[in-house]
C-alpha positions as MATLAB code, in Angstrom:
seq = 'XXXXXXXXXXXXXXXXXXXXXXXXXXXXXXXXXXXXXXXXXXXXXXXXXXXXXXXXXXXXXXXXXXXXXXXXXXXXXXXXXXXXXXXXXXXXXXXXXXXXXXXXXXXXXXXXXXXXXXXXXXXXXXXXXXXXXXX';
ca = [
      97.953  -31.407 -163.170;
      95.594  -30.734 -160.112;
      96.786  -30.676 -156.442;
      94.691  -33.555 -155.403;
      95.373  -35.820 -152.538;
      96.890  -38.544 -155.047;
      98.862  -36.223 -156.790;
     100.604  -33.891 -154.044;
     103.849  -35.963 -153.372;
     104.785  -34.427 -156.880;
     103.923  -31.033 -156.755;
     105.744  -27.845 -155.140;
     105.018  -27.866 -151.333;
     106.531  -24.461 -150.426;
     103.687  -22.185 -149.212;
     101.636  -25.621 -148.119;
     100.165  -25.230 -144.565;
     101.621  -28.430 -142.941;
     101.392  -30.960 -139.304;
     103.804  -33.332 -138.292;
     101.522  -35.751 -137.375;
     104.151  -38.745 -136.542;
     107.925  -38.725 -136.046;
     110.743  -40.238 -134.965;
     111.436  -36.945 -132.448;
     108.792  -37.154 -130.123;
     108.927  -33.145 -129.556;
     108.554  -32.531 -133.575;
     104.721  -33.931 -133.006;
     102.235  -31.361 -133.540;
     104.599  -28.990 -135.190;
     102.097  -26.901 -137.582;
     103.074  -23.992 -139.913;
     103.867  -23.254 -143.424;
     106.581  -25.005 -145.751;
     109.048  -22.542 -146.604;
     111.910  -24.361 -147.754;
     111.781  -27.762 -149.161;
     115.314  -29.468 -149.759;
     116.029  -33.000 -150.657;
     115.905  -34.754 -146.936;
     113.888  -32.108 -145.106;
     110.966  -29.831 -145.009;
     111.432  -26.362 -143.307;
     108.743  -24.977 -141.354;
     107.613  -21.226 -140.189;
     106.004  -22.012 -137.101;
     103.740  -18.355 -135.460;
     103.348  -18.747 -131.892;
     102.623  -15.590 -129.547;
     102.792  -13.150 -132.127;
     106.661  -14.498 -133.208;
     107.889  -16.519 -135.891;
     110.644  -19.074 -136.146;
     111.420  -21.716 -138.907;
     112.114  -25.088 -138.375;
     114.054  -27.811 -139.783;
     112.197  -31.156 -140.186;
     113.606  -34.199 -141.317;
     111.465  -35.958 -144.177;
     112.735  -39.288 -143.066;
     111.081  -40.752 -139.954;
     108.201  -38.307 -139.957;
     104.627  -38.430 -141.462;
     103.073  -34.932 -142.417;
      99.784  -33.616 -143.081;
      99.166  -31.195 -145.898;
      95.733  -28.445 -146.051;
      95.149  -28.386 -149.832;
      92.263  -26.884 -150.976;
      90.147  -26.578 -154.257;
      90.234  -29.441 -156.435;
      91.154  -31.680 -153.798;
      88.143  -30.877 -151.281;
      86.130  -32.985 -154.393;
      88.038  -36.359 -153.436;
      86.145  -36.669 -150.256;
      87.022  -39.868 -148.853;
      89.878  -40.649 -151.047;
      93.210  -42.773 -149.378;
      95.452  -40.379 -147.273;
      92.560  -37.321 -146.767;
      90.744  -36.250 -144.147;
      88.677  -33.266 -143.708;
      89.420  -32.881 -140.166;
      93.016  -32.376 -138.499;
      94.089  -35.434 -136.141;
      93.563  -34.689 -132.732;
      96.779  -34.598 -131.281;
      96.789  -31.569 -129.305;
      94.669  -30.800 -125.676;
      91.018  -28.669 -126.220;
      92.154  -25.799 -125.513;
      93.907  -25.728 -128.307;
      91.233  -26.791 -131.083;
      89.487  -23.478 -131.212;
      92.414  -21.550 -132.547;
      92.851  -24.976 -135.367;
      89.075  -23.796 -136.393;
      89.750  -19.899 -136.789;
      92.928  -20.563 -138.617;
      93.118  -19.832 -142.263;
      93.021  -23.153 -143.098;
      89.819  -24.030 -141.643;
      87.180  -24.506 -143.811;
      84.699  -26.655 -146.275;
      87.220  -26.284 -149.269;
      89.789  -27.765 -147.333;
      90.864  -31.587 -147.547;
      93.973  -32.980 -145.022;
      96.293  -35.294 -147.039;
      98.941  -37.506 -145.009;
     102.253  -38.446 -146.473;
     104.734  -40.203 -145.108;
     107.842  -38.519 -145.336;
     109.956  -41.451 -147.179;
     107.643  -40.653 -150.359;
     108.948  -37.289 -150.578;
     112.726  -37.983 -150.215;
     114.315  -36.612 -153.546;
     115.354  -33.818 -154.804;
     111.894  -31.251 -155.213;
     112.846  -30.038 -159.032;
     113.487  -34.127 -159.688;
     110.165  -35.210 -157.689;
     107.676  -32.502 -159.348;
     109.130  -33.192 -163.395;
     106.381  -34.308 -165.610;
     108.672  -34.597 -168.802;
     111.325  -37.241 -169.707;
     112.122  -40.126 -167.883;
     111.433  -38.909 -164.061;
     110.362  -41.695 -162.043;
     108.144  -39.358 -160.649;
     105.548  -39.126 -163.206;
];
């Protein structure tokens, strides 16, 4: 099954560049990395900043993410939950480093998800066999 903006609450999301865009910890706003670890209530995140990396822990409940997926889903232009531009969130200064990242780009569509639609267990959530609720 293609990533596609529809689709991506049941596909893997370690490795997915990722915003919190909304959440219930005011300082977790604007939070941008990659998904490293997904577990059942929370999303881990590598955050870079000044050549150093960290990883933190984000609960899905209460927060509202947005996913860079690229490929198939740059061809649902338009489509409910994407956007081909990050929300801006964060002051000027800090929009030219958003456009040289590596997720800049014309292959790139921005998918929101609230973070209630991916509370399960990953393995459960991404099952396209048998009687996952998922599917």
């Amino acid at each position: 099954m293609p990533l596609t903006p529809e689709t991506l609450p049941r596909h893997e999301l370690n490795g997915l560049p990722v915003r919190v865009v909304d959440s219930d910890d005011e300082s977790r706003v604007g939070l941008e990395g990659r998904v490293v670890v997904e577990t059942t209530k929370t999303l881990s995140v590598e955050v870079r900043e000044n050549g150093t990396s960290r990883v933190l822990t984000v609960p899905k409940s209460g927060s509202v993410f947005e996913f860079a997926i690229t490929d198939d889903a740059a061809d649902f232009e338009k489509e409910s939950g994407t956007a081909f531009k990050l929300a801006d969130s964060k002051p000027d200064s800090d929009a030219n480093s958003r456009a040289d990242s590596e997720c800049a780009g014309e292959n790139v569509a921005y998918v929101t998800v609230d973070g209630s639609r991916l509370l399960s267990q990953p393995a459960r959530r991404t099952e396209t066999n048998g009687d996952s609720p998922w599917q």
